[in-house]
């Protein structure tokens, strides 16, 4: 396996004209001609750097297409701020999302290896976004260049297009700012953990700046191959550049580029034995047994280039256009644990035990979005209108990897690409409009509609092409008697066509559809420094599917529903005491079992005994608490708990669940509930700081990721202490 650790930034031709425009704006200043800052419309007040978050409490989000205070969004929103991720020593998006209640992790299910989550009981691999643009490729995301992570819960197709039922995960990039500020960090810890990050921002002119973020991280786990001594590894690097011109004026332009590289040794976990994780087999296999070897690999190279141009007509009226070109290359070879039974053979030196998961993926996108927003008074009522158009071009290829030495078990190399498994290209178009009308003081009604069109071509023999058009809706009623109180009720829906995320069926089927009804309240206390929210919701999804790229996919359930309630508290209890906490209770059930149809209209049905049973990988209760307290102006201590209840692991599509019903009772594979405790202590000065993080303080054995169709579960890491030093200049 060839590992190229050189960071490369490939120029994107489609951005050349935008870069030229930005350069002209940055250098147009002379002594006689200064750029005209629009002080009369106060446009600077809308910039990120002028609206800082209050520690763990977010004060801004763009999940509604325009900058808003989360307090004003009539839907449940959880925001993970950079201050929270900093204190927790978080490096990956996956680790960051441990803070989100009602969310659980899916393990690397076939072609879905990479970031893969369940939110409110529904998968989200089509609902991950980067700066409000689709980021659905199969890879592992890092947080070194993120300002915050917004999680908008519930069906959200009207705002974001085709998607699922649980919600949207939106990553917000760091942008160039009008100031000079530099920060470097170095970390070291157990399991060969070491990380370096740098955040360098330089103001170039009165309205132009450049920002560079870099990251290099290596980590391992406690699990080890007993034969070779090899461990799972995470080896990741990244560089991100943001150039801004006209910042704070009526015409703002940003050009952002990010490159991330992973060279991991992947871990596919352990098997279930008698419905529980095999952690004590007669041959010595346990949760500590790693079934792979150092010659396995999960290599990816991701390049995303985005140009953003915003024209501000007034303080309340603007046109924002984003153009993105992205390339995602990935190859991986992972080993599954040995065959089931009470005593599977242990790993061998040449990795001959266990199945191989090996493939190559190339995914390219070009994405254009343009959003227009304005506020005005009409007929004695206040209107806030947002409307826009979108175009997304997708081109994807998946190939096999060639086994270079089949007689010795297996040997793959990332560049040895074999036969084409499948490919597709697609054009997506959308137009949307939404209006929020304050029809009487403090009462606002919201209504939105969106139309999506997709035209796709596939290599599949059963479904060579697809064309569809779907409408999505969003509506709500808000009452805000004071700025500190917000009560709302919303209805929204989402859809995912038969072939979205490349889930084809032998015979065309109805698209997935989901509907969410939510009522909630949001309060601010302590002069706005402490935010409290609640949400009560029900989401129903029809014709559920879950498969990887262009597989001939079965329907998993005809109907599934999650009812739930959430509570969340973020912000400052006192000037020295910060908290980020939440709890969610979910009742996720299969309502109707699957009905599948094959060529020739031959129908088959899942085991109807699954109806009424709990859905897979959805704990009844999840809890997250993170809190810090400043003992002095320099010393700060903190800690938290992440807790999840038991999660089922099974395939609800099975025609006969057989042994999963014992004595008439449903008893599928299940990952036990757990509570992970973390601690932190820091000594902070204006220019430098030292921090100690201890993750999984109690050294607990726990299983944080479940394979969606059952059979395998991945353990979380054991206790790990990390020391970080930070220097600002």
XYZ file of C-alpha atoms in Angstrom:
729
model
C 0.000 0.000 0.000
C 1.399 3.368 -1.012
C 0.755 6.132 1.481
C 1.176 9.646 0.166
C 1.218 12.083 3.066
C 1.884 15.148 0.965
C -0.854 17.746 1.247
C -1.897 18.875 -2.206
C -4.260 21.664 -3.247
C -5.505 21.174 -6.794
C -6.800 24.386 -8.432
C -10.412 24.268 -9.490
C -10.922 25.761 -12.900
C -14.500 26.726 -12.249
C -13.319 29.077 -9.487
C -10.855 31.118 -11.513
C -13.275 33.893 -12.368
C -14.438 34.160 -8.750
C -10.855 34.319 -7.494
C -10.090 37.106 -9.957
C -13.099 39.052 -8.714
C -11.980 38.664 -5.112
C -8.426 39.751 -5.884
C -9.674 42.896 -7.615
C -11.851 43.723 -4.596
C -8.969 43.161 -2.179
C -6.470 45.403 -3.987
C -8.750 48.154 -5.270
C -7.894 50.467 -2.376
C -5.771 53.562 -2.963
C -5.133 56.688 -0.895
C -7.755 58.532 -2.925
C -10.331 55.765 -3.187
C -11.327 53.738 -0.158
C -14.011 51.003 -0.238
C -17.397 52.251 0.841
C -18.347 50.549 4.092
C -22.135 50.525 4.443
C -22.368 51.955 7.930
C -25.827 53.259 7.160
C -27.211 49.734 6.848
C -25.007 48.206 9.565
C -24.070 45.202 7.452
C -21.115 44.395 9.674
C -23.478 43.428 12.479
C -24.431 40.397 10.406
C -20.906 38.963 10.256
C -19.888 35.930 12.226
C -17.019 37.651 13.998
C -19.325 40.426 15.200
C -21.803 37.981 16.739
C -19.649 35.729 18.930
C -21.188 32.737 20.619
C -21.473 32.931 24.395
C -19.186 30.042 25.219
C -21.297 26.888 24.924
C -24.431 28.850 24.028
C -24.918 29.596 20.332
C -26.223 32.988 19.280
C -26.171 32.435 15.517
C -27.073 29.791 12.975
C -27.724 29.631 9.249
C -29.761 26.421 9.205
C -32.761 28.542 8.206
C -30.817 29.870 5.150
C -30.218 33.289 6.793
C -28.392 34.282 9.966
C -30.704 33.835 12.933
C -30.494 33.484 16.658
C -31.391 29.822 17.396
C -33.898 31.240 19.871
C -35.957 32.500 16.902
C -35.968 29.256 14.845
C -39.361 27.484 15.180
C -37.762 24.048 15.254
C -35.408 22.156 17.570
C -31.779 23.170 16.946
C -28.671 21.942 18.771
C -25.422 23.835 18.151
C -21.981 22.562 19.130
C -19.773 25.642 19.456
C -16.018 25.693 18.904
C -15.594 26.547 22.614
C -17.314 23.284 23.594
C -15.260 21.204 21.142
C -12.076 22.959 22.280
C -12.602 22.110 25.952
C -13.425 18.489 25.152
C -10.366 18.020 22.883
C -12.545 16.888 19.984
C -10.925 16.068 16.625
C -13.584 14.352 14.494
C -17.190 15.120 13.646
C -18.126 11.728 15.036
C -16.631 12.566 18.430
C -18.297 15.989 18.402
C -21.748 14.505 17.874
C -21.520 12.573 21.144
C -22.914 15.790 22.613
C -26.195 15.476 20.693
C -28.963 13.663 22.560
C -31.184 11.394 20.497
C -28.235 10.518 18.238
C -26.502 7.138 17.955
C -23.674 5.806 15.785
C -23.908 3.321 12.954
C -20.774 1.301 12.266
C -19.259 0.965 8.788
C -22.137 -0.810 7.102
C -20.769 -2.119 3.786
C -20.314 0.786 1.399
C -21.499 3.197 4.063
C -18.125 3.188 5.806
C -17.504 6.683 7.111
C -19.600 9.104 9.131
C -22.972 7.433 9.604
C -25.435 8.400 12.331
C -28.985 7.813 13.514
C -30.889 10.913 14.642
C -34.250 10.538 16.339
C -34.175 6.908 15.204
C -33.572 7.556 11.469
C -30.318 7.327 9.526
C -28.661 10.562 8.371
C -26.082 9.590 5.736
C -27.924 11.744 3.189
C -28.280 14.669 5.580
C -24.745 15.867 6.283
C -23.986 19.363 4.961
C -21.001 21.693 4.799
C -22.002 25.357 4.939
C -25.567 24.478 3.901
C -24.427 22.524 0.812
C -24.758 18.745 0.463
C -21.781 16.763 1.780
C -23.078 13.218 1.426
C -19.863 11.485 0.344
C -18.705 8.467 2.332
C -15.730 9.691 4.364
C -14.652 10.627 7.892
C -14.914 14.337 8.691
C -12.649 16.423 10.926
C -13.418 19.470 13.085
C -10.159 21.474 12.869
C -11.735 23.918 10.386
C -15.207 24.118 11.940
C -16.631 27.194 13.648
C -19.593 25.167 14.923
C -21.889 22.249 14.095
C -25.639 22.849 13.808
C -28.130 20.001 14.134
C -31.613 20.889 12.867
C -33.978 18.176 14.033
C -36.954 16.796 12.138
C -37.910 16.592 8.474
C -36.221 19.416 6.571
C -36.566 18.862 2.815
C -38.138 22.287 2.221
C -34.911 23.984 3.345
C -32.314 21.448 2.244
C -33.859 19.250 -0.432
C -34.210 15.504 -0.529
C -33.305 13.881 2.753
C -34.404 11.792 5.664
C -36.626 12.109 8.691
C -34.303 12.651 11.641
C -32.793 16.014 10.764
C -29.832 17.807 9.197
C -26.213 17.987 10.423
C -24.611 21.178 9.101
C -20.881 21.871 9.505
C -19.968 25.572 9.580
C -16.485 26.416 8.267
C -14.068 28.905 9.787
C -13.887 32.053 7.645
C -11.300 34.796 7.219
C -11.780 37.635 9.738
C -10.694 41.280 9.951
C -8.093 40.836 12.672
C -4.691 39.321 13.297
C -4.930 36.210 15.442
C -2.869 33.021 15.535
C -3.168 29.892 17.665
C -1.110 26.726 17.662
C -1.709 23.608 19.758
C 0.206 20.422 20.432
C -1.255 17.355 22.141
C 0.051 13.983 23.296
C -1.646 11.098 25.040
C -2.072 7.379 25.549
C -2.489 4.947 22.646
C 0.102 6.926 20.666
C -2.162 9.961 20.460
C -0.516 13.082 19.091
C -2.021 16.069 17.342
C -0.882 19.422 16.003
C -3.238 22.197 14.923
C -2.677 25.726 13.715
C -5.161 28.556 13.126
C -3.562 31.591 11.463
C -5.610 34.662 10.521
C -4.092 37.754 8.890
C -5.859 40.993 7.986
C -4.529 42.121 4.593
C -6.360 45.432 4.085
C -9.254 47.259 5.711
C -11.687 44.802 4.108
C -9.594 41.757 3.152
C -8.112 38.878 5.161
C -6.787 35.357 4.810
C -7.052 32.460 7.237
C -5.217 29.127 7.228
C -6.022 26.125 9.426
C -3.866 23.001 9.548
C -4.130 19.683 11.392
C -2.069 16.509 11.818
C -3.438 13.795 14.138
C -2.608 10.182 14.954
C -4.509 7.941 17.355
C -4.919 4.243 18.149
C -7.227 2.185 20.365
C -6.820 -0.367 23.125
C -7.834 -3.204 20.788
C -4.991 -5.377 19.442
C -4.499 -8.282 17.068
C -3.164 -11.034 19.392
C -1.072 -12.565 16.595
C 0.551 -9.513 15.008
C 0.217 -6.901 17.748
C -1.400 -4.484 15.274
C -4.014 -1.972 16.426
C -6.674 0.122 14.678
C -5.182 3.483 13.720
C -6.445 6.937 12.785
C -3.893 8.939 10.795
C -5.346 12.199 9.484
C -4.107 15.472 8.050
C -5.759 18.577 6.705
C -5.276 22.121 5.461
C -7.961 24.761 4.918
C -7.597 28.225 3.412
C -10.194 31.008 3.531
C -9.652 34.276 1.634
C -12.131 37.109 2.138
C -12.468 40.422 0.283
C -14.937 43.224 0.838
C -15.622 41.947 4.339
C -18.162 44.191 6.027
C -19.111 46.022 2.844
C -22.083 45.677 0.529
C -20.181 43.157 -1.623
C -18.472 40.314 0.233
C -16.522 37.539 -1.406
C -14.940 34.435 0.123
C -12.913 31.720 -1.536
C -12.461 28.640 0.656
C -10.538 25.453 0.004
C -10.139 22.446 2.283
C -8.107 19.301 1.748
C -8.268 16.388 4.195
C -6.412 13.114 4.057
C -6.987 9.902 6.006
C -4.663 6.905 6.195
C -6.472 4.746 8.740
C -6.283 1.090 9.712
C -10.029 0.372 9.972
C -11.802 -1.565 12.695
C -14.971 -3.535 11.899
C -15.590 -4.447 15.530
C -16.639 -7.771 17.035
C -19.502 -10.189 16.512
C -22.583 -10.804 18.580
C -22.746 -14.211 20.230
C -26.104 -15.264 21.710
C -27.492 -11.739 21.141
C -24.672 -9.996 23.059
C -21.196 -8.734 22.062
C -18.643 -11.535 22.183
C -16.324 -10.268 24.906
C -15.181 -13.512 26.532
C -14.849 -16.487 24.158
C -13.195 -19.807 25.150
C -10.313 -19.213 22.724
C -9.449 -15.908 24.388
C -11.229 -13.589 21.973
C -12.741 -10.587 23.720
C -13.597 -6.949 23.179
C -9.835 -6.362 23.091
C -9.364 -8.562 20.014
C -8.741 -6.644 16.788
C -9.390 -8.804 13.731
C -7.548 -6.671 11.213
C -3.865 -5.980 10.579
C -1.609 -3.051 9.744
C -1.754 -3.810 6.013
C -5.495 -3.047 5.992
C -6.258 0.514 4.987
C -8.913 3.182 4.752
C -7.358 5.889 2.577
C -9.229 8.965 1.436
C -8.438 12.318 -0.154
C -11.104 15.007 -0.048
C -10.892 18.381 -1.809
C -13.651 20.962 -1.521
C -13.416 24.457 -3.064
C -16.189 26.997 -2.478
C -16.729 30.547 -3.680
C -19.280 32.672 -1.776
C -20.477 36.074 -2.970
C -22.957 38.159 -0.986
C -24.483 41.426 -2.134
C -26.260 43.390 0.606
C -28.857 45.768 -0.794
C -29.813 46.886 2.718
C -29.444 45.569 6.239
C -32.453 43.282 5.677
C -32.081 42.432 1.986
C -29.279 40.371 0.477
C -28.432 37.946 -2.314
C -26.015 35.152 -1.379
C -24.565 32.809 -4.021
C -22.304 29.801 -3.436
C -20.458 27.765 -6.076
C -18.630 24.594 -5.053
C -16.515 21.953 -6.727
C -15.674 18.848 -4.667
C -13.758 15.628 -5.261
C -13.843 12.631 -2.928
C -11.511 9.670 -3.517
C -11.512 6.689 -1.221
C -10.186 3.133 -1.120
C -10.418 0.716 1.763
C -9.691 -2.849 2.746
C -11.025 -4.012 6.092
C -11.253 -7.403 7.762
C -14.447 -8.653 9.343
C -14.156 -10.826 12.467
C -14.022 -14.555 11.928
C -17.186 -16.615 11.393
C -19.772 -16.795 14.155
C -20.078 -19.466 16.800
C -18.755 -19.519 20.321
C -15.104 -19.783 19.276
C -14.201 -18.219 15.902
C -10.607 -18.690 14.831
C -8.325 -15.908 15.988
C -6.609 -13.611 13.463
C -3.531 -14.917 11.707
C -0.386 -13.212 10.462
C -1.546 -13.097 6.827
C -5.082 -12.032 7.778
C -6.610 -15.138 6.219
C -9.384 -15.362 8.815
C -12.543 -13.382 8.226
C -14.187 -11.824 5.212
C -12.695 -8.924 3.263
C -14.385 -5.607 2.609
C -12.511 -3.906 -0.228
C -13.550 -1.244 -2.735
C -12.631 1.996 -4.448
C -14.912 5.032 -4.697
C -14.653 8.269 -6.657
C -17.353 10.918 -6.219
C -17.342 14.376 -7.837
C -19.842 17.202 -7.436
C -20.449 20.715 -8.697
C -23.012 22.639 -6.659
C -24.546 26.082 -7.194
C -26.903 27.763 -4.710
C -28.346 31.247 -4.759
C -30.531 32.549 -1.907
C -32.358 35.873 -1.742
C -33.725 37.116 1.586
C -35.579 40.283 2.531
C -37.857 41.808 5.172
C -40.692 44.246 4.560
C -44.077 45.442 5.811
C -47.198 44.752 3.761
C -50.841 45.276 4.700
C -49.870 46.055 8.262
C -47.953 42.768 8.656
C -44.207 42.075 8.883
C -42.789 39.640 6.313
C -39.443 37.809 6.259
C -39.052 36.128 2.861
C -36.314 33.780 1.729
C -36.257 32.194 -1.722
C -33.649 30.472 -3.828
C -32.538 28.118 -6.561
C -30.077 25.215 -6.492
C -28.268 22.975 -8.961
C -26.182 19.924 -8.092
C -24.181 17.803 -10.540
C -23.063 14.382 -9.263
C -20.721 11.872 -10.884
C -19.799 8.699 -9.018
C -17.923 5.470 -9.715
C -17.420 2.454 -7.476
C -14.968 -0.316 -8.364
C -13.668 -3.485 -6.824
C -10.096 -3.712 -5.610
C -7.971 -6.467 -7.122
C -6.774 -9.248 -4.802
C -3.050 -9.338 -5.587
C -2.390 -12.624 -3.786
C -5.580 -14.751 -3.557
C -3.654 -17.944 -2.742
C -2.379 -16.492 0.531
C -5.706 -15.284 1.844
C -5.927 -11.733 0.519
C -3.740 -8.781 -0.321
C -5.171 -5.538 -1.645
C -3.617 -2.217 -2.592
C -5.552 1.018 -3.051
C -4.334 1.673 -6.599
C -5.161 -1.843 -7.854
C -8.649 -0.930 -9.098
C -10.614 -3.765 -10.632
C -13.975 -4.267 -12.297
C -16.619 -1.560 -12.320
C -19.325 -2.374 -9.791
C -21.578 0.544 -10.620
C -21.603 4.191 -11.591
C -24.053 7.010 -11.951
C -24.305 10.669 -12.876
C -27.140 12.975 -11.997
C -28.415 16.526 -12.305
C -30.494 17.937 -9.459
C -32.528 21.159 -9.700
C -34.555 22.925 -7.036
C -36.458 26.132 -6.369
C -37.985 27.166 -3.059
C -39.731 30.038 -1.256
C -40.633 30.651 2.385
C -42.404 33.529 4.144
C -42.628 34.260 7.878
C -45.499 36.660 8.549
C -46.032 38.462 11.861
C -49.778 38.892 11.398
C -50.396 40.344 14.859
C -47.780 41.503 17.375
C -45.626 38.585 18.646
C -47.496 35.974 16.544
C -45.813 34.632 13.390
C -46.974 32.100 10.850
C -44.435 30.360 8.606
C -45.096 28.683 5.253
C -42.635 27.287 2.723
C -42.682 25.176 -0.431
C -39.924 23.599 -2.509
C -39.771 21.716 -5.803
C -36.932 19.258 -6.530
C -36.178 17.592 -9.853
C -33.596 14.861 -10.429
C -32.479 13.233 -13.663
C -30.002 10.389 -13.176
C -28.357 7.680 -15.258
C -27.093 4.428 -13.757
C -25.141 1.396 -14.886
C -27.724 -0.819 -13.185
C -29.411 -3.237 -15.573
C -32.670 -3.128 -13.627
C -32.873 0.655 -13.217
C -30.723 2.386 -15.862
C -32.200 5.853 -15.341
C -34.476 7.860 -13.122
C -36.408 11.109 -13.434
C -38.590 12.481 -10.675
C -40.075 15.628 -9.257
C -41.285 16.128 -5.690
C -42.723 18.959 -3.567
C -41.741 19.567 0.068
C -43.479 21.769 2.632
C -42.809 23.503 5.939
C -45.274 25.362 8.120
C -45.386 26.648 11.660
C -46.908 28.985 14.209
C -44.801 30.941 16.716
C -45.658 33.050 19.724
C -42.867 35.180 21.183
C -44.439 37.300 23.932
C -40.962 38.593 24.875
C -37.489 38.183 23.307
C -36.731 35.627 26.046
C -39.694 33.330 25.363
C -40.647 31.404 22.232
C -43.448 28.843 21.871
C -44.000 27.122 18.538
C -45.742 24.337 16.638
C -44.396 23.147 13.271
C -45.170 20.631 10.562
C -42.585 19.601 7.970
C -41.903 16.756 5.589
C -39.042 15.116 3.699
C -38.674 12.735 0.803
C -36.017 10.500 -0.694
C -36.699 9.026 -4.148
C -36.276 5.360 -4.927
C -32.726 5.864 -6.192
C -31.518 8.666 -3.950
C -28.244 7.714 -2.332
C -28.332 5.113 -5.068
C -30.798 2.756 -3.403
C -32.267 1.052 -6.444
C -34.880 -1.676 -6.478
C -35.574 -4.307 -9.102
C -38.977 -2.732 -9.713
C -39.565 1.025 -9.199
C -41.030 1.749 -5.781
C -42.604 4.729 -4.062
C -40.129 7.249 -2.625
C -39.441 7.414 1.068
C -41.661 10.049 2.671
C -41.559 11.355 6.217
C -43.607 13.846 8.211
C -42.763 15.549 11.493
C -45.072 17.360 13.884
C -43.266 19.206 16.676
C -44.285 21.525 19.489
C -41.665 23.207 21.577
C -40.569 26.104 23.711
C -37.367 28.088 24.130
C -36.466 30.326 27.075
C -33.543 32.585 27.953
C -32.482 33.201 31.559
C -29.685 35.126 33.295
C -30.005 38.127 30.981
C -29.891 35.840 27.968
C -26.791 33.890 29.024
C -28.620 30.581 29.682
C -30.816 28.934 27.031
C -33.353 26.215 27.813
C -35.433 24.394 25.201
C -37.925 21.535 25.056
C -39.470 19.717 22.107
C -42.230 17.122 21.845
C -42.466 15.456 18.436
C -43.705 12.587 16.306
C -42.121 11.531 13.001
C -43.526 8.928 10.646
C -41.571 7.493 7.714
C -42.969 5.346 4.891
C -41.113 2.960 2.558
C -37.874 2.979 4.503
C -34.677 1.925 2.705
C -31.061 1.651 3.741
C -28.330 0.369 1.447
C -25.066 1.448 -0.097
C -24.256 2.810 -3.530
C -26.591 1.463 -6.195
C -27.217 -1.910 -4.614
C -30.504 -3.574 -5.486
C -32.131 -2.554 -2.268
C -34.938 -4.097 -0.290
C -37.572 -2.138 1.585
C -36.773 -2.358 5.297
C -40.136 -1.263 6.640
C -43.308 0.048 5.068
C -43.827 2.403 7.987
C -41.799 3.406 11.023
C -42.503 6.023 13.657
C -40.598 7.760 16.444
C -42.335 9.647 19.227
C -40.096 11.581 21.549
C -39.358 14.416 23.908
C -36.120 16.396 24.334
C -34.757 18.833 26.915
C -31.610 20.922 26.511
C -29.762 23.528 28.617
C -26.791 25.542 27.312
C -24.900 28.591 28.514
C -23.797 30.190 31.750
C -25.388 29.364 35.086
C -23.071 31.957 36.679
C -20.180 34.012 35.351
C -17.845 31.100 36.161
C -20.100 28.090 35.562
C -20.817 26.886 31.995
C -23.054 23.970 31.064
C -24.103 22.043 27.964
C -26.640 19.330 28.784
C -29.550 17.462 27.282
C -31.744 14.404 27.597
C -33.966 12.686 25.029
C -36.547 9.927 25.361
C -37.431 8.111 22.128
C -40.082 5.517 21.382
C -39.123 4.240 17.903
C -41.326 1.454 16.528
C -41.853 -0.520 13.347
C -45.485 0.105 12.374
C -45.730 -1.960 9.184
C -43.348 -4.699 8.080
C -41.619 -4.619 4.688
C -43.289 -5.511 1.424
C -40.774 -6.190 -1.353
C -41.391 -6.778 -5.034
C -39.050 -8.414 -7.528
C -39.062 -8.531 -11.312
C -42.294 -10.061 -12.581
C -44.231 -8.461 -9.723
C -43.324 -11.253 -7.317
C -44.021 -10.014 -3.794
C -42.368 -11.086 -0.557
C -43.050 -9.958 2.999
C -41.029 -9.517 6.147
C -41.931 -11.279 9.371
C -45.027 -9.440 10.594
C -44.097 -10.191 14.194
C -41.655 -7.283 13.920
C -44.576 -4.851 13.836
C -44.778 -2.963 17.101
C -41.169 -3.785 18.054
C -38.489 -1.228 18.826
C -36.488 0.013 15.853
C -32.811 -0.801 15.470
C -29.995 1.307 16.981
C -32.365 3.674 18.796
C -31.963 3.760 22.580
C -35.007 4.657 24.618
C -33.001 7.263 26.533
C -29.849 9.282 25.857
C -28.194 11.781 28.171
C -25.320 14.223 27.739
C -23.860 16.558 30.355
C -20.728 18.667 30.026
C -19.946 21.408 32.520
C -16.941 23.523 33.481
C -16.232 25.834 36.409
C -13.582 28.563 36.600
C -12.002 28.214 40.050
C -9.906 31.341 39.432
C -9.146 33.544 36.452
C -6.585 30.909 35.404
C -7.772 27.514 36.685
C -10.787 25.758 35.167
C -12.093 22.247 35.812
C -14.852 20.327 34.114
C -16.300 17.031 33.100
C -19.256 15.246 31.677
C -21.219 12.088 31.046
C -22.418 10.570 27.779
C -25.050 7.893 28.392
C -27.092 5.726 26.032
C -29.609 2.992 26.702
C -29.665 -0.460 25.136
C -29.814 -0.525 21.307
C -31.138 -3.324 19.109
C -29.175 -4.630 16.112
C -31.243 -6.551 13.580
C -32.569 -6.421 10.034
C -36.342 -5.776 10.031
C -36.550 -6.887 6.380
C -35.980 -10.558 7.184
C -38.776 -12.875 6.039
C -38.284 -15.035 9.120
C -36.610 -13.549 12.173
C -36.513 -17.049 13.626
C -34.334 -17.176 16.728
C -34.910 -13.508 17.490
C -38.301 -14.472 18.933
C -37.738 -16.654 21.982
C -40.780 -17.932 23.833
C -42.884 -15.431 21.957
C -40.677 -12.534 23.092
C -38.560 -10.398 20.774
C -34.901 -10.897 21.715
C -32.597 -9.618 18.942
C -28.907 -8.785 19.130
C -28.440 -5.800 21.406
C -25.632 -3.507 22.488
C -25.860 -2.827 26.222
C -26.416 0.662 27.550
C -23.468 2.587 28.910
C -22.349 5.791 30.614
C -18.952 7.252 29.687
C -17.369 9.788 32.067
C -14.839 12.399 30.885
C -12.851 14.966 32.898
C -10.905 18.129 32.086
C -8.605 20.523 33.937
C -6.965 23.596 32.420
C -4.601 26.405 33.346
C -5.194 29.351 31.006
C -3.293 32.590 30.475
C -3.976 35.244 27.826
C -1.164 33.965 25.581
C -0.876 30.302 26.512
C -2.693 27.418 28.178
C -2.206 23.821 29.307
C -5.117 21.370 29.450
C -5.556 17.780 30.627
C -8.420 15.696 29.208
C -9.202 12.222 30.499
C -11.678 10.370 28.306
C -13.581 7.354 29.663
C -12.255 8.031 33.147
C -13.712 4.819 34.612
C -12.084 2.699 31.866
C -15.490 1.292 30.972
C -16.040 -1.370 28.325
C -18.763 0.018 26.073
C -20.064 -0.332 22.518
C -20.798 2.934 20.783
C -21.429 1.885 17.147
C -23.855 -0.775 15.910
C -23.996 -2.297 12.449
C -27.389 -1.323 11.137
C -28.323 -4.796 9.926
C -27.014 -6.579 13.008
C -24.181 -9.039 13.499
C -21.377 -6.659 14.486
C -20.706 -3.932 17.045
C -17.690 -1.648 17.548
C -16.269 -0.960 21.021
C -15.408 2.558 22.111
C -11.907 3.317 23.342
C -10.798 2.691 26.920
C -9.439 5.340 29.285
C -7.177 7.840 27.551
C -5.361 10.818 29.041
C -4.353 13.678 26.717
C -2.235 16.733 27.553
C -2.575 19.791 25.287
C -0.528 22.972 25.168
C -1.786 26.073 23.388
C -0.024 29.270 22.384
C -1.624 32.441 20.977
C 0.183 35.261 19.209
